[in-house]
């Protein structure tokens, strides 16, 4: 049996399926003709793969389009959160009342803020 490469990308798979389903030539596999059921399954598979490939490319374009906006939002959130924690820890070190209330709330939810002091 001779070696034949199988298609590795979706574009190659679609090209191979289109070649089988769009031509009216009788195909044989190891001396047997492909029956109508196999061709119908190939047509259905070709349509499903085309739909999935189109949906994937649309999702990829949307993700690329919004990635910079999301990265900016994530950067801002991390900066604001870091600043809030720094101010909170400084207030706790100074013994201000608001910081003690926040510390009590964190301890009720079993968050331990104590090890974080060594970071700052």
CSV table of C-alpha atoms in Angstrom, one decimal:
chain,number,residue,atom,x,y,z
A,1,UNK,CA,0.0,0.0,0.0
A,2,UNK,CA,1.6,3.3,-1.0
A,3,UNK,CA,2.1,6.0,1.5
A,4,UNK,CA,-0.2,9.0,1.2
A,5,UNK,CA,-0.3,12.0,3.4
A,6,UNK,CA,-3.5,12.9,5.2
A,7,UNK,CA,-4.6,16.5,5.3
A,8,UNK,CA,-3.3,18.2,8.5
A,9,UNK,CA,-5.1,21.6,8.4
A,10,UNK,CA,-8.7,22.5,8.2
A,11,UNK,CA,-8.2,24.2,4.9
A,12,UNK,CA,-6.7,21.0,3.5
A,13,UNK,CA,-9.5,18.9,4.9
A,14,UNK,CA,-12.1,21.2,3.4
A,15,UNK,CA,-10.4,21.2,0.0
A,16,UNK,CA,-10.3,17.3,0.1
A,17,UNK,CA,-14.0,17.1,1.1
A,18,UNK,CA,-15.0,19.6,-1.5
A,19,UNK,CA,-13.1,17.6,-4.2
A,20,UNK,CA,-15.0,14.5,-3.2
A,21,UNK,CA,-18.5,16.0,-2.8
A,22,UNK,CA,-18.5,18.5,-5.7
A,23,UNK,CA,-17.4,16.2,-8.5
A,24,UNK,CA,-19.6,13.7,-10.2
A,25,UNK,CA,-16.8,11.2,-10.8
A,26,UNK,CA,-17.2,7.7,-9.2
A,27,UNK,CA,-14.6,7.3,-6.5
A,28,UNK,CA,-13.2,4.0,-5.5
A,29,UNK,CA,-11.4,3.0,-2.3
A,30,UNK,CA,-9.4,-0.2,-2.5
A,31,UNK,CA,-11.4,-1.3,-5.5
A,32,UNK,CA,-14.8,-0.5,-4.0
A,33,UNK,CA,-17.0,2.4,-5.1
A,34,UNK,CA,-18.2,4.9,-2.6
A,35,UNK,CA,-21.9,4.5,-2.1
A,36,UNK,CA,-24.4,7.3,-1.8
A,37,UNK,CA,-24.5,7.1,2.0
A,38,UNK,CA,-20.8,7.8,2.3
A,39,UNK,CA,-21.1,10.7,-0.1
A,40,UNK,CA,-24.0,12.1,1.9
A,41,UNK,CA,-22.0,11.8,5.1
A,42,UNK,CA,-19.1,13.5,3.4
A,43,UNK,CA,-21.3,16.4,2.2
A,44,UNK,CA,-22.7,16.8,5.7
A,45,UNK,CA,-19.3,16.7,7.3
A,46,UNK,CA,-18.0,19.3,4.7
A,47,UNK,CA,-20.9,21.7,5.6
A,48,UNK,CA,-20.2,21.2,9.4
A,49,UNK,CA,-16.5,21.8,8.9
A,50,UNK,CA,-17.1,24.9,6.8
A,51,UNK,CA,-19.5,26.3,9.5
A,52,UNK,CA,-17.0,25.5,12.3
A,53,UNK,CA,-14.1,27.0,10.4
A,54,UNK,CA,-16.0,30.2,9.6
A,55,UNK,CA,-17.2,30.5,13.2
A,56,UNK,CA,-13.6,30.0,14.4
A,57,UNK,CA,-12.2,32.7,12.2
A,58,UNK,CA,-15.0,35.1,13.3
A,59,UNK,CA,-14.1,34.4,17.0
A,60,UNK,CA,-10.4,34.9,16.3
A,61,UNK,CA,-10.9,38.2,14.6
A,62,UNK,CA,-13.2,39.4,17.5
A,63,UNK,CA,-10.6,38.3,20.1
A,64,UNK,CA,-7.8,40.1,18.2
A,65,UNK,CA,-9.9,43.2,17.9
A,66,UNK,CA,-10.7,43.4,21.6
A,67,UNK,CA,-7.5,42.1,23.1
A,68,UNK,CA,-5.8,45.5,23.4
A,69,UNK,CA,-8.9,46.9,25.1
A,70,UNK,CA,-9.1,44.0,27.6
A,71,UNK,CA,-5.4,44.2,28.3
A,72,UNK,CA,-5.7,47.9,29.1
A,73,UNK,CA,-8.6,47.1,31.5
A,74,UNK,CA,-6.7,44.3,33.2
A,75,UNK,CA,-3.7,46.6,33.6
A,76,UNK,CA,-5.9,49.3,35.2
A,77,UNK,CA,-7.6,46.8,37.5
A,78,UNK,CA,-4.3,45.4,38.7
A,79,UNK,CA,-2.9,48.9,39.3
A,80,UNK,CA,-6.0,50.1,41.3
A,81,UNK,CA,-6.1,46.9,43.3
A,82,UNK,CA,-2.4,47.1,44.1
A,83,UNK,CA,-2.8,50.8,45.2
A,84,UNK,CA,-5.8,50.0,47.4
A,85,UNK,CA,-3.9,47.2,49.1
A,86,UNK,CA,-0.8,49.3,49.7
A,87,UNK,CA,-3.0,52.1,51.2
A,88,UNK,CA,-4.9,49.6,53.3
A,89,UNK,CA,-1.7,48.0,54.7
A,90,UNK,CA,-0.1,51.4,55.4
A,91,UNK,CA,-3.3,52.3,57.3
A,92,UNK,CA,-3.2,49.1,59.2
A,93,UNK,CA,0.4,49.7,60.2
A,94,UNK,CA,-0.5,53.2,61.5
A,95,UNK,CA,-3.4,51.7,63.4
A,96,UNK,CA,-6.2,53.8,61.7
A,97,UNK,CA,-9.8,52.8,62.5
A,98,UNK,CA,-10.9,52.1,59.0
A,99,UNK,CA,-8.1,49.6,58.4
A,100,UNK,CA,-9.0,47.8,61.6
A,101,UNK,CA,-12.6,47.4,60.3
A,102,UNK,CA,-11.3,46.0,57.0
A,103,UNK,CA,-8.9,43.7,58.8
A,104,UNK,CA,-11.8,42.3,60.9
A,105,UNK,CA,-13.9,41.7,57.8
A,106,UNK,CA,-11.0,39.9,56.1
A,107,UNK,CA,-10.5,37.7,59.2
A,108,UNK,CA,-14.2,36.8,59.3
A,109,UNK,CA,-13.9,35.4,55.8
A,110,UNK,CA,-10.7,33.7,56.9
A,111,UNK,CA,-8.4,35.7,54.7
A,112,UNK,CA,-5.0,36.2,56.2
A,113,UNK,CA,-3.5,39.6,55.6
A,114,UNK,CA,-0.6,39.1,57.9
A,115,UNK,CA,1.8,37.4,55.5
A,116,UNK,CA,1.3,40.1,53.0
A,117,UNK,CA,2.9,42.7,55.2
A,118,UNK,CA,6.3,41.3,54.4
A,119,UNK,CA,5.9,42.2,50.7
A,120,UNK,CA,5.7,45.9,51.3
